[in-house]
Structure formats: C-alpha cells, structure tokens
JSON list of C-alpha atoms and ligand atoms in Angstrom, two decimals:
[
{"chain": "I", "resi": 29, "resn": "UNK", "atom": "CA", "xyz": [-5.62, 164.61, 127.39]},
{"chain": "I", "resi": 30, "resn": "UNK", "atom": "CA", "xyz": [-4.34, 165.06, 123.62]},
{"chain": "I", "resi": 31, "resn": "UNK", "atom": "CA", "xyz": [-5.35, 168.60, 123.75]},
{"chain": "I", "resi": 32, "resn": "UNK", "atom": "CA", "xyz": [-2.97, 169.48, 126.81]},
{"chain": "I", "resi": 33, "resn": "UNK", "atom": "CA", "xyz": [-0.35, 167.49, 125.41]},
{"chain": "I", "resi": 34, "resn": "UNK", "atom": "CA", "xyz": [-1.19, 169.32, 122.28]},
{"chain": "I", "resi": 35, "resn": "UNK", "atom": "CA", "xyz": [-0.82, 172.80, 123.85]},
{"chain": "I", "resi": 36, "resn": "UNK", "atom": "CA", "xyz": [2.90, 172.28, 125.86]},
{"chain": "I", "resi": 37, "resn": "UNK", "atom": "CA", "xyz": [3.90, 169.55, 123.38]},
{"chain": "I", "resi": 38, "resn": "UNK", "atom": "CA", "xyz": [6.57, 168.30, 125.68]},
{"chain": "I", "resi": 39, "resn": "UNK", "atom": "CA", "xyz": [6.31, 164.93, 127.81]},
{"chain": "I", "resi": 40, "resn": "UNK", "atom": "CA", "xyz": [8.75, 164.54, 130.75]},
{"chain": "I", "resi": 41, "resn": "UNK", "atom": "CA", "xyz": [9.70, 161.26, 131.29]},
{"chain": "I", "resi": 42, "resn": "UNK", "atom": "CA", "xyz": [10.27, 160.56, 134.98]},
{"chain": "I", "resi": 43, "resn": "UNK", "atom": "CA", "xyz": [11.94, 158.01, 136.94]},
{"chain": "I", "resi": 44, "resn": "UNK", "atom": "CA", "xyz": [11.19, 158.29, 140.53]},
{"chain": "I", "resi": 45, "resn": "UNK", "atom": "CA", "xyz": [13.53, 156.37, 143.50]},
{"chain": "I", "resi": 46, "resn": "UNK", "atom": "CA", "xyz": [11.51, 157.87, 146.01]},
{"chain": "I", "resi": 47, "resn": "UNK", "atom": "CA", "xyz": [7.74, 159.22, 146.29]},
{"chain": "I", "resi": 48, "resn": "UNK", "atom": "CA", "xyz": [9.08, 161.96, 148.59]},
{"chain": "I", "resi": 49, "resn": "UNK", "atom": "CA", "xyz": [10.50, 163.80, 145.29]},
{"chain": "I", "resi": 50, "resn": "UNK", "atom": "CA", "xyz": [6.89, 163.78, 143.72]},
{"chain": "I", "resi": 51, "resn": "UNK", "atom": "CA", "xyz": [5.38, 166.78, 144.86]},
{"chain": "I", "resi": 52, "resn": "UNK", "atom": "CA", "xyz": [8.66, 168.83, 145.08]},
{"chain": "I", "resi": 53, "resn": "UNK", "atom": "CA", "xyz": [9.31, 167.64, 141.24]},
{"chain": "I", "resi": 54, "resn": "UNK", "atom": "CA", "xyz": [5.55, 168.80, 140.21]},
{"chain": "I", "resi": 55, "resn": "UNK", "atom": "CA", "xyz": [6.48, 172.37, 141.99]},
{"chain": "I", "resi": 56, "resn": "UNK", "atom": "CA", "xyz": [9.59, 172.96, 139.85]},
{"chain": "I", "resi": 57, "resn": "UNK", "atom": "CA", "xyz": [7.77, 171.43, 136.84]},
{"chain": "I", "resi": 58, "resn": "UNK", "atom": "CA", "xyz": [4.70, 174.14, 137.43]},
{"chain": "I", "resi": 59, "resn": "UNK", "atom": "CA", "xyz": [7.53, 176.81, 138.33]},
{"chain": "I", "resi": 60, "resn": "UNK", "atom": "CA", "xyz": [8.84, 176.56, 134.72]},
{"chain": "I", "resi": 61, "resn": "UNK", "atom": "CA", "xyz": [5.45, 176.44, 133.19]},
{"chain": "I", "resi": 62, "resn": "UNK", "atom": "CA", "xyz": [4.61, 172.43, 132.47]},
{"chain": "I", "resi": 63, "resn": "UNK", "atom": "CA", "xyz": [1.46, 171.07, 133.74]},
{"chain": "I", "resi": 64, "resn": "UNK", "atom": "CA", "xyz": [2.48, 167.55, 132.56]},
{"chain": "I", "resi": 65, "resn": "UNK", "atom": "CA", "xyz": [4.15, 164.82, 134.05]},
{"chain": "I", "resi": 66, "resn": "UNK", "atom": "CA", "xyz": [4.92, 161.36, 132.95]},
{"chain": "I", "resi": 67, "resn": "UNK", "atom": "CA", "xyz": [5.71, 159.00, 135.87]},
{"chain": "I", "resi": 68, "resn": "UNK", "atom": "CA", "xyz": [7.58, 155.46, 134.50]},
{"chain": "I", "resi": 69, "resn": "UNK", "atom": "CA", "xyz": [6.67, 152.22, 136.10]},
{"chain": "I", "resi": 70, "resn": "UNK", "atom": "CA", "xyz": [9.71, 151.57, 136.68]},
{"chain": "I", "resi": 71, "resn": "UNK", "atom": "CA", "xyz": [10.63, 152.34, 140.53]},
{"chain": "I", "resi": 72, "resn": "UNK", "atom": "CA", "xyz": [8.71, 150.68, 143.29]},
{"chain": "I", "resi": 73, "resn": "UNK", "atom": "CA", "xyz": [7.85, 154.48, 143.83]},
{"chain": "I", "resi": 74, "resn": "UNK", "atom": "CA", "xyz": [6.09, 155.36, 140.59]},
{"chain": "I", "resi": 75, "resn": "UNK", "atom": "CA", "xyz": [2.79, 153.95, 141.81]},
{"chain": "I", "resi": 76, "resn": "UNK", "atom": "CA", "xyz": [2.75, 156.07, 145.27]},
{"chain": "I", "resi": 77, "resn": "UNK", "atom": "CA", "xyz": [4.49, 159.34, 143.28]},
{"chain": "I", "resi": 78, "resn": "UNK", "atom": "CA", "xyz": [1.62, 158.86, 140.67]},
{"chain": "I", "resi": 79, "resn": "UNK", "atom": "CA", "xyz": [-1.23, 158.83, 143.22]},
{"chain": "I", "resi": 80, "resn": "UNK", "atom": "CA", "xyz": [0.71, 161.81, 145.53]},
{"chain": "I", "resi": 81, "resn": "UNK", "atom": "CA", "xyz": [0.10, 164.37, 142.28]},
{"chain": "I", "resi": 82, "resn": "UNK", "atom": "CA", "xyz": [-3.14, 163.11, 141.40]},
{"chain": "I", "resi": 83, "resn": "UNK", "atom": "CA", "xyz": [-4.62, 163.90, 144.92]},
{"chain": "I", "resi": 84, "resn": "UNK", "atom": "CA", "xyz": [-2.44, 166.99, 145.57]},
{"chain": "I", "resi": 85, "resn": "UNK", "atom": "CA", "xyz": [-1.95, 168.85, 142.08]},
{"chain": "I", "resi": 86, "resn": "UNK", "atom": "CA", "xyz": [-5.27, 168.40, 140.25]},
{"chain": "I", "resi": 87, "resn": "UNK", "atom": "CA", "xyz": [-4.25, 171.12, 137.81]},
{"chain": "I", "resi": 88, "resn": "UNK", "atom": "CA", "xyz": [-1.06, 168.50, 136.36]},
{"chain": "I", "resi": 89, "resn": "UNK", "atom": "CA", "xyz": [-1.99, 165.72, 133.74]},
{"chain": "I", "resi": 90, "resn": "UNK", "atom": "CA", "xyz": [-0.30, 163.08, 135.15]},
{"chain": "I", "resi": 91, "resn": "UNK", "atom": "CA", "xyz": [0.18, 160.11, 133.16]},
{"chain": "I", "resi": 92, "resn": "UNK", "atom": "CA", "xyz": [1.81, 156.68, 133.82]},
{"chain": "I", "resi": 93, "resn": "UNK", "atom": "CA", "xyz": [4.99, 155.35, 131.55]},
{"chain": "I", "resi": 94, "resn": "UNK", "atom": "CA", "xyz": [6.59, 152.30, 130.96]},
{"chain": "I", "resi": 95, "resn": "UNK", "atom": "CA", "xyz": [3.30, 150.52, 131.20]},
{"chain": "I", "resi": 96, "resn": "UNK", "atom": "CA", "xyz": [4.15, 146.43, 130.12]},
{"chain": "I", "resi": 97, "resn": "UNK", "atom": "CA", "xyz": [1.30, 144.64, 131.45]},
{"chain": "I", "resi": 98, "resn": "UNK", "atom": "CA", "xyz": [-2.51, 144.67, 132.16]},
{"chain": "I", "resi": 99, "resn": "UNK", "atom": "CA", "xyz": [-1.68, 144.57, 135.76]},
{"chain": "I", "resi": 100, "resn": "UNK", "atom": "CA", "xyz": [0.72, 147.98, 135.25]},
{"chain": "I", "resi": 101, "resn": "UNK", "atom": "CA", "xyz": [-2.45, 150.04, 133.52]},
{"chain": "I", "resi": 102, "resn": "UNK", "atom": "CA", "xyz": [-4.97, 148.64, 136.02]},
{"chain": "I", "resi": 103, "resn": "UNK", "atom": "CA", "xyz": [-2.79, 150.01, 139.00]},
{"chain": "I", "resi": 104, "resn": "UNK", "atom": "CA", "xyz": [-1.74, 153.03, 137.39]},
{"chain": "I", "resi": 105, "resn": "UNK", "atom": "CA", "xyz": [-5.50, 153.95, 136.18]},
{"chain": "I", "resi": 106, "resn": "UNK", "atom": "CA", "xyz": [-6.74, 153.01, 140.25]},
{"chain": "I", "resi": 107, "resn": "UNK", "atom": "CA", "xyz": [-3.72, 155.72, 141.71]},
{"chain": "I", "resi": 108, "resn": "UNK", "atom": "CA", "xyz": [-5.16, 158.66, 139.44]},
{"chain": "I", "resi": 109, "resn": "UNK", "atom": "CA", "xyz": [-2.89, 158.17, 136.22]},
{"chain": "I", "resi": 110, "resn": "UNK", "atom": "CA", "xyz": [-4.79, 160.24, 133.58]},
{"chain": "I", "resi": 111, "resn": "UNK", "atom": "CA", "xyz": [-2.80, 158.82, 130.45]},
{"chain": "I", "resi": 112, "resn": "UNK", "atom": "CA", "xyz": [-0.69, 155.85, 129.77]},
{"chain": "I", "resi": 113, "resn": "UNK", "atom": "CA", "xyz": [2.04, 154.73, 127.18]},
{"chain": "I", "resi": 114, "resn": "UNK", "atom": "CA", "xyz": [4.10, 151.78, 126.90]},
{"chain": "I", "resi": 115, "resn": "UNK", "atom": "CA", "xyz": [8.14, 151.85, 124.86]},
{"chain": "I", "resi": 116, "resn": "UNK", "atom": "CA", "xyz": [6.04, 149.22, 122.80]},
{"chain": "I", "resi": 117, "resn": "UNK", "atom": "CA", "xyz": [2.92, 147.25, 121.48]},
{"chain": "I", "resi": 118, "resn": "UNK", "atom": "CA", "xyz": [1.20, 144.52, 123.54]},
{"chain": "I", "resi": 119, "resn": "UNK", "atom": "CA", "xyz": [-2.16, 144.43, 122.19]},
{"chain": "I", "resi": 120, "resn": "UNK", "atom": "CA", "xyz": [-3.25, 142.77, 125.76]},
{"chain": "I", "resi": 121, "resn": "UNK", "atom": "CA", "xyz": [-1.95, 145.73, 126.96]},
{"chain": "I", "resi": 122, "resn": "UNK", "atom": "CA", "xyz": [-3.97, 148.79, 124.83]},
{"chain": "I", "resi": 123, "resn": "UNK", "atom": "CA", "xyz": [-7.10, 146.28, 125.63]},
{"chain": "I", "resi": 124, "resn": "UNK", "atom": "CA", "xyz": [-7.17, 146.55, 129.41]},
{"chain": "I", "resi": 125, "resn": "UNK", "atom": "CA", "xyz": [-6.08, 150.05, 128.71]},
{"chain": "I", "resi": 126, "resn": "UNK", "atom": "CA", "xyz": [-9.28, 150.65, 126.99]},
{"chain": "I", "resi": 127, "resn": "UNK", "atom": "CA", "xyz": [-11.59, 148.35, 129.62]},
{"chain": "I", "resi": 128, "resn": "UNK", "atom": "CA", "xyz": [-9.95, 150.63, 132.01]},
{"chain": "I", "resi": 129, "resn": "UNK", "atom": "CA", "xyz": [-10.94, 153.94, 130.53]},
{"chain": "I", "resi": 130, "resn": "UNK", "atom": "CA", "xyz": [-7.35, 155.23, 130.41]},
{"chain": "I", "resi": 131, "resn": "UNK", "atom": "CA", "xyz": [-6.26, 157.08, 127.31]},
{"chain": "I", "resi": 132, "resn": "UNK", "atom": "CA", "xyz": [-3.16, 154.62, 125.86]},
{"chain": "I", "resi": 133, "resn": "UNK", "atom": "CA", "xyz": [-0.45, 155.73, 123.61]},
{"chain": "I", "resi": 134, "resn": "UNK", "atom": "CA", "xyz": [1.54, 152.56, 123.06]},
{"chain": "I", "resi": 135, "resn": "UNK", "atom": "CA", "xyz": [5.34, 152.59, 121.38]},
{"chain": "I", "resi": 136, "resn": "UNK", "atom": "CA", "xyz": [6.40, 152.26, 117.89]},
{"chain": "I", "resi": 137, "resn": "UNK", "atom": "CA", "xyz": [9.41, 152.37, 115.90]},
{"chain": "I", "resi": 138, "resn": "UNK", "atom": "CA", "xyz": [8.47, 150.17, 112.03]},
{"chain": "I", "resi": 139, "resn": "UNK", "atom": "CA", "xyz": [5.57, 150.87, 109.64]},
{"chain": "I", "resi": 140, "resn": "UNK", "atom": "CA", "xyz": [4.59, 147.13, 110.62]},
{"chain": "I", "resi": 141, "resn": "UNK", "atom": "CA", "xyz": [4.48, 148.36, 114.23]},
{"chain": "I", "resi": 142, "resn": "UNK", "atom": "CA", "xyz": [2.35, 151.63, 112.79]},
{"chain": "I", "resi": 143, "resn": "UNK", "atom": "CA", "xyz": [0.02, 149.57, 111.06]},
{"chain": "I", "resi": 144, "resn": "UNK", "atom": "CA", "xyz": [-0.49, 147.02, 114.18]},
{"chain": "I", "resi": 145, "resn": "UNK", "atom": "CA", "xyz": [-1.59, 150.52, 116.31]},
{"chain": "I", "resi": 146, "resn": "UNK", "atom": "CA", "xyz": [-3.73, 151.47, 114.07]},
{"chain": "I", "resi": 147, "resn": "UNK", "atom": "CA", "xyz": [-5.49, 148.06, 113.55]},
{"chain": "I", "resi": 148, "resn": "UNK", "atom": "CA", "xyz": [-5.58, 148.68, 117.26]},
{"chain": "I", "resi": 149, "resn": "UNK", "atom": "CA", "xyz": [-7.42, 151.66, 117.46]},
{"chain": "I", "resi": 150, "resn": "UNK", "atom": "CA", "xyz": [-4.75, 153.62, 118.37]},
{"chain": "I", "resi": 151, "resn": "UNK", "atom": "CA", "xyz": [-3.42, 156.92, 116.47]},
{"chain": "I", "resi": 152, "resn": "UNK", "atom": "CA", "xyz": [-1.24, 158.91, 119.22]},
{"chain": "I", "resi": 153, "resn": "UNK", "atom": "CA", "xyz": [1.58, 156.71, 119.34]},
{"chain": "I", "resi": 154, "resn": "UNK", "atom": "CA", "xyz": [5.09, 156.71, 121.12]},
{"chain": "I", "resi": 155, "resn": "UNK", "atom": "CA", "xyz": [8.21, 156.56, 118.88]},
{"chain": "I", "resi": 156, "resn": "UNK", "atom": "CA", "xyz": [10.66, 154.93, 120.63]},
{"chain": "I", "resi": 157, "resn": "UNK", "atom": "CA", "xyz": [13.98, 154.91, 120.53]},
{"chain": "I", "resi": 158, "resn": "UNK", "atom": "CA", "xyz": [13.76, 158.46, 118.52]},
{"chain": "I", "resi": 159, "resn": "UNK", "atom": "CA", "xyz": [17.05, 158.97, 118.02]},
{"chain": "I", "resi": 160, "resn": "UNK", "atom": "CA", "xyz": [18.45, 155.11, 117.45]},
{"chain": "I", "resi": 161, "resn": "UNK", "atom": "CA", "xyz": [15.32, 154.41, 114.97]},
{"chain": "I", "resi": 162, "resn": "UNK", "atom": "CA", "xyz": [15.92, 157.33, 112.45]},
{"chain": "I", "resi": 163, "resn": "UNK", "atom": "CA", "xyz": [14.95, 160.38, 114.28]},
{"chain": "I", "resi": 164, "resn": "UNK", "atom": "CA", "xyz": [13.41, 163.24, 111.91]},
{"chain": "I", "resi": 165, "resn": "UNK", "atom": "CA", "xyz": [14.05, 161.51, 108.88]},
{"chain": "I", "resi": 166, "resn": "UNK", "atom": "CA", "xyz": [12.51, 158.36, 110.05]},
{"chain": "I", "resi": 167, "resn": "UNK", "atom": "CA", "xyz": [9.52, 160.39, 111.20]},
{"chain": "I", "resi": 168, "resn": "UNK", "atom": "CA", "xyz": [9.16, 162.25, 107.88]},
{"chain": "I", "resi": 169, "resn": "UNK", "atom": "CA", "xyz": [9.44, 158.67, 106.03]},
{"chain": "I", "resi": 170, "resn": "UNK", "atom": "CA", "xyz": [6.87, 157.34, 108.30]},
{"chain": "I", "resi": 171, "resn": "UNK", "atom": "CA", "xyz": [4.23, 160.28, 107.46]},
{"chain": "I", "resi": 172, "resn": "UNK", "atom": "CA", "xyz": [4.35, 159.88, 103.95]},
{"chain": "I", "resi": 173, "resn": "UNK", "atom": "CA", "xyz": [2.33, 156.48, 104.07]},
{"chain": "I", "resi": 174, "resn": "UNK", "atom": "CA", "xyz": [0.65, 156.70, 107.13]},
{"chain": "I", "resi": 175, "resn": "UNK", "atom": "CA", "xyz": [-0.68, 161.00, 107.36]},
{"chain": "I", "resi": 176, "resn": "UNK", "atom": "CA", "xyz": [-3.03, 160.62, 106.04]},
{"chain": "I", "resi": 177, "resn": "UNK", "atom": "CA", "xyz": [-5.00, 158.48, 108.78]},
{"chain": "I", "resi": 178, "resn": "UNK", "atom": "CA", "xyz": [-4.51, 161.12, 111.10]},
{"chain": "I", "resi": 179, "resn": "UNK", "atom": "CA", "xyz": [-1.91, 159.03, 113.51]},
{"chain": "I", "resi": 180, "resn": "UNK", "atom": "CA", "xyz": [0.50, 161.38, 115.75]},
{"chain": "I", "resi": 181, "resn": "UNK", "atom": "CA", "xyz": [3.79, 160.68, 117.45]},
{"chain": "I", "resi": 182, "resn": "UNK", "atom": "CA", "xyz": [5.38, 161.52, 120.51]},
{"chain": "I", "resi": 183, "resn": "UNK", "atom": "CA", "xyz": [8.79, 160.34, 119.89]},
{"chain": "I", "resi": 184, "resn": "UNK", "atom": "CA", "xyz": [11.11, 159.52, 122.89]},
{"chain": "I", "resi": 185, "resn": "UNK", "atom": "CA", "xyz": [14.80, 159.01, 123.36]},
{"chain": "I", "resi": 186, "resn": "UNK", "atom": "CA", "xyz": [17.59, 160.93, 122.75]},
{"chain": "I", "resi": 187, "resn": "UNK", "atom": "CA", "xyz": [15.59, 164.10, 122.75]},
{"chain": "I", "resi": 188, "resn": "UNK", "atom": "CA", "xyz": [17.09, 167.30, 124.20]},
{"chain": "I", "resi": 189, "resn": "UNK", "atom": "CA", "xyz": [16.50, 171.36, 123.99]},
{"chain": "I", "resi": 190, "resn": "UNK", "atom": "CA", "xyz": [19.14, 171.06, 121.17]},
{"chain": "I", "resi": 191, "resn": "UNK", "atom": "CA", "xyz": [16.89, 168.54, 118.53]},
{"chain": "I", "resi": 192, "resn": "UNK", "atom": "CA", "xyz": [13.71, 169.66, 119.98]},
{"chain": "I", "resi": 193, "resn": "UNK", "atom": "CA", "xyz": [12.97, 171.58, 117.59]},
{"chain": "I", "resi": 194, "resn": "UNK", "atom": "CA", "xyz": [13.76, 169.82, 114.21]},
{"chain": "I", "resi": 195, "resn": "UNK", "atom": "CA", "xyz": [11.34, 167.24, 115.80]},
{"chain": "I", "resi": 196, "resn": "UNK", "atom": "CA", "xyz": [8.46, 169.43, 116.66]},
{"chain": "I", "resi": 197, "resn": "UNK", "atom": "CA", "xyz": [8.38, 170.50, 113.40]},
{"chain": "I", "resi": 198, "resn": "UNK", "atom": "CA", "xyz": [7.24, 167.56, 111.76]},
{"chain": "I", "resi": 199, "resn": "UNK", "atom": "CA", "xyz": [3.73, 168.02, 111.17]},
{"chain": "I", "resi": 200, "resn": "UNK", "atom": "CA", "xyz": [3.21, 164.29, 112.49]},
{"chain": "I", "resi": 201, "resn": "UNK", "atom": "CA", "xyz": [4.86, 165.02, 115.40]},
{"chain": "I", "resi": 202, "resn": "UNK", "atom": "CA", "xyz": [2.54, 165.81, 118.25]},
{"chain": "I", "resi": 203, "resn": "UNK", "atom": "CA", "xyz": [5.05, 166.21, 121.43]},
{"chain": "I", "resi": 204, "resn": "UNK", "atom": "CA", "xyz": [8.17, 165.08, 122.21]},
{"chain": "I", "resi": 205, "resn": "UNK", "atom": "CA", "xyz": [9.34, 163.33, 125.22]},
{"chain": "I", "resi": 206, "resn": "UNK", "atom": "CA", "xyz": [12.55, 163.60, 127.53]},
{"chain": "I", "resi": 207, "resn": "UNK", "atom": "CA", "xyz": [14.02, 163.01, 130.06]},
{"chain": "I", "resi": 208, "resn": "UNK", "atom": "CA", "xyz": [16.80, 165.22, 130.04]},
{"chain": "I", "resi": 209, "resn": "UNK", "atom": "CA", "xyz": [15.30, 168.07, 132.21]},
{"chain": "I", "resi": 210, "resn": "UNK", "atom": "CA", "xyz": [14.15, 165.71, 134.65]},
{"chain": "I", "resi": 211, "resn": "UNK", "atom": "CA", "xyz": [17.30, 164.15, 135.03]},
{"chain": "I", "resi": 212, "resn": "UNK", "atom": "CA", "xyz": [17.82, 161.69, 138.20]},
{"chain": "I", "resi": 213, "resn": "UNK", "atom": "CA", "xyz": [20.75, 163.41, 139.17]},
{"chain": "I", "resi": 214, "resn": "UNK", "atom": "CA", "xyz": [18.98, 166.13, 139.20]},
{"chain": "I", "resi": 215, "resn": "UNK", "atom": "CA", "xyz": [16.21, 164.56, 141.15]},
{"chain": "I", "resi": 216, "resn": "UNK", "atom": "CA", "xyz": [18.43, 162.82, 143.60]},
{"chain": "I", "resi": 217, "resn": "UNK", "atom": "CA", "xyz": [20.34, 166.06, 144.07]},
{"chain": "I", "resi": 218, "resn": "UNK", "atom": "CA", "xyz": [17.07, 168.21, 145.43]},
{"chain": "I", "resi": 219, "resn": "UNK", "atom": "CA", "xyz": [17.88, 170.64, 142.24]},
{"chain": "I", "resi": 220, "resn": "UNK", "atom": "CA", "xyz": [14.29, 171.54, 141.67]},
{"chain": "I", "resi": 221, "resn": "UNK", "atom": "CA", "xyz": [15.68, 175.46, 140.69]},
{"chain": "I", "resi": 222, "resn": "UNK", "atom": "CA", "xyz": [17.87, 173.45, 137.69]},
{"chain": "I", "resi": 223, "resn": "UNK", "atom": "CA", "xyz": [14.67, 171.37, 136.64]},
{"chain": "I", "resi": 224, "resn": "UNK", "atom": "CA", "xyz": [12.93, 174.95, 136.33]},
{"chain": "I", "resi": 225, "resn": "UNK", "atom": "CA", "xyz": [15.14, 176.18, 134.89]},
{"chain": "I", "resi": 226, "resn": "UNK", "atom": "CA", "xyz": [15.82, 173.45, 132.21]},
{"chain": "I", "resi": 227, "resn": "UNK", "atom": "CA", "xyz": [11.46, 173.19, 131.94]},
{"chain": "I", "resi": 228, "resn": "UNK", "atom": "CA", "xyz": [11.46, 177.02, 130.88]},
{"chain": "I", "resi": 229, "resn": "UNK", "atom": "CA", "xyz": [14.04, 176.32, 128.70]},
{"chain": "I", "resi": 230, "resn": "UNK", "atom": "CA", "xyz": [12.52, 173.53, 126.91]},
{"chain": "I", "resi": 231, "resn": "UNK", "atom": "CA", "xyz": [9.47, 175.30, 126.71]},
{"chain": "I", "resi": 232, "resn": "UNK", "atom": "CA", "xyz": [10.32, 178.20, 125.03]},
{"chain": "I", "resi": 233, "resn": "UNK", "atom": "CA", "xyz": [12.33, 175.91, 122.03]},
{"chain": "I", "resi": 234, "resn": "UNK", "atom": "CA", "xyz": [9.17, 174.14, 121.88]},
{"chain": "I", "resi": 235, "resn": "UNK", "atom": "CA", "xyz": [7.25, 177.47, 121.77]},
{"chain": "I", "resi": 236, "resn": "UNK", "atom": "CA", "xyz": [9.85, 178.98, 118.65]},
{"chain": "I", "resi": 237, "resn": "UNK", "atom": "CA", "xyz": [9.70, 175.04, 117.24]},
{"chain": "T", "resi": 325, "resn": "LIG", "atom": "C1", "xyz": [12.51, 156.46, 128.16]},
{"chain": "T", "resi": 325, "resn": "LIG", "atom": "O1", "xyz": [11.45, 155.87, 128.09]},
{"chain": "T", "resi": 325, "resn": "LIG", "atom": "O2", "xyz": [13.47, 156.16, 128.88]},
{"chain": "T", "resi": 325, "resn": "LIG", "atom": "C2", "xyz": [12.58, 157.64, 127.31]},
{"chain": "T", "resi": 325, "resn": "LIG", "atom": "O3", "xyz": [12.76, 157.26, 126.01]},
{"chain": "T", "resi": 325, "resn": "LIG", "atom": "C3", "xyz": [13.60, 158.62, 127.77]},
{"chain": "T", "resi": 325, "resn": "LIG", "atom": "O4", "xyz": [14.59, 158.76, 126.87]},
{"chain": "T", "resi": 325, "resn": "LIG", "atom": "P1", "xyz": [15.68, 159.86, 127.16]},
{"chain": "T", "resi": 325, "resn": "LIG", "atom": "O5", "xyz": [16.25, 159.55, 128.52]},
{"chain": "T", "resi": 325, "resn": "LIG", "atom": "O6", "xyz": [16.68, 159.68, 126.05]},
{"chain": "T", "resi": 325, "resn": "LIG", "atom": "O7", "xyz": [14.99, 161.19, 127.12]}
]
C-alpha cells in the first residue's frame, strides 16, 4: 500500500452523494493516470462506492477516509477498502484497524499527537488540517525531532496543484492529499473530462515536485 502511495504520491480525497458516481469517478481518475482513490465515510454512499471499485477496478488502491470508529474500519475493511486513515487519533480506532488487517494511517497535527502515533505503532501518518496547522514550515519543524524514526506524512487540507509542490518536497512528506480535483461540484456535475484533466495536472506537479 505505502509503495503505491509512494510511487503517485497524491491521495484524492472523495466525498461521494451517490454510489452511481463510483465507477465513472475511478474511469476519469485512471484516464488521468491515478490508480488511487480515497473514499470518506462520510456519505451513506461511501460504503457501497467503496465496495463498487473494489469488485470492479482491482487495479485501483482503494482506501477508506474519515474512519472515527471501530465500527467505520470493520465495515470499510469487509467492502474491500485496502487502506484506512482517520483526520485524527483514536487509539481504539488504529487497534481494530490492526485486528482487522487494514493498513491505518491515523491524523496528526502536534508533536504530542506525533509521539502518541508512534507509541502506537504507527509511522505513515495524516497531517491534518495542512494548511491551518503550519503547512511546510510546520512539516519541516516537525521532521527535525521526529526523522529520524522514519515516520511519513500525508498532509491534507488546503492542498492544491499550486502548493503541491513546496509540500512534496519535504523529505518527510510522503503524499499529499486533496480534494480539489475531485471536487463535488465536479462530481455532481458528471465532469469526469475536468477531473482528468485536473488528475493529469496534479500529477505531473507532483512528478516535477
Ligand atoms: C478532508 O479530509 O476533508 C481533506 O482534508 C480535504 O481537504 P481539502 O478539501 O482542503 O483538500
């Protein structure tokens, strides 16, 4: 799982109204060259989207977001998620996770909340909010104490193909996540030739990153 993550270092971060846009949404995500999806628990549809990919695109790594509770990662593990991360830490959480066999990156934004991870066992970690919680600098701060124990991030919010870059950068940075070229407007709207559009776009700043 890290290694794919590793290789497109870019996380989109989907919120789905409807399971119907699943598979059309994967197609324009493929068509601009991502083989990654991140499906948020936040929709009645996320569970249903989730298991539509993981039975019809088996070349995707589909993962599960927004994951707050033991009862989240044991029905996003059961409808084929592959990966699972959380906008924070709930150590009941990462434990199911684990019980489960589902690879869990939960969120941090304070070296209290790095160290807590860590004690956890965990060492690819969200950074959420990005942007609000010190964005590159915070990340640079962070890597001074904590590089050396090999943790990553994936930092999340307020990410776009303009900052990409400086984030990716950041030798603890492992991927970024967005949502920006996923949009739900976007979604709602049936623009799948925008999201490929916007996918290619990001990918190729990520690629010069
Ligand atoms: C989220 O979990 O909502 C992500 O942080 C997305 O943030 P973004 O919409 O700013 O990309």
């Amino acid at each position: 799982m890290i290694d794919r993550i590793l290789a497109k270092r870019i996380v989109p971060v989907i919120v789905l109204d409807d399971a119907a846009s699943a598979e059309p949404l994967a197609e324009a995500l493929l068509a601009g060259g991502l083989d990654i999806m991140e499906i948020t628990f936040r929709t009645a549809a996320a569970e249903e989207s989730i298991r539509r990919i993981a039975n019809r695109f088996p070349e995707i790594l589909v993962g599960a977001g927004t994951l707050l509770d033991a009862d989240q990662v044991k029905r996003a593990k059961d409808a084929g998620a592959q990966f699972g991360l959380a906008p924070g830490l709930n150590p009941k959480t990462i434990e199911v996770a684990r019980e489960v066999g589902l690879p869990f990156s939960p969120g941090v934004m304070t070296p209290s909340d790095v160290e807590r991870a860590l004690s956890e066992g965990c060492k690819l970690l969200k950074f959420f909010p990005a942007e609000t919680a010190g964005g590159v600098p915070m990340l640079k701060a962070l890597a001074g104490p904590y590089g050396h124990t090999g943790v990553k991030f994936i930092p999340t919010g307020g990410i776009t193909s303009a900052n990409l870059a400086s984030y990716l950068k950041v030798p603890v940075v492992a991927a970024i996540g967005g949502s920006w070229f996923v949009d739900k407007a976007l979604v709602a709207a049936g623009n799948w030739s925008e999201i490929t559009r916007l996918t290619r776009e990001a990918l190729a700043a990520a690629q010069d990153a």
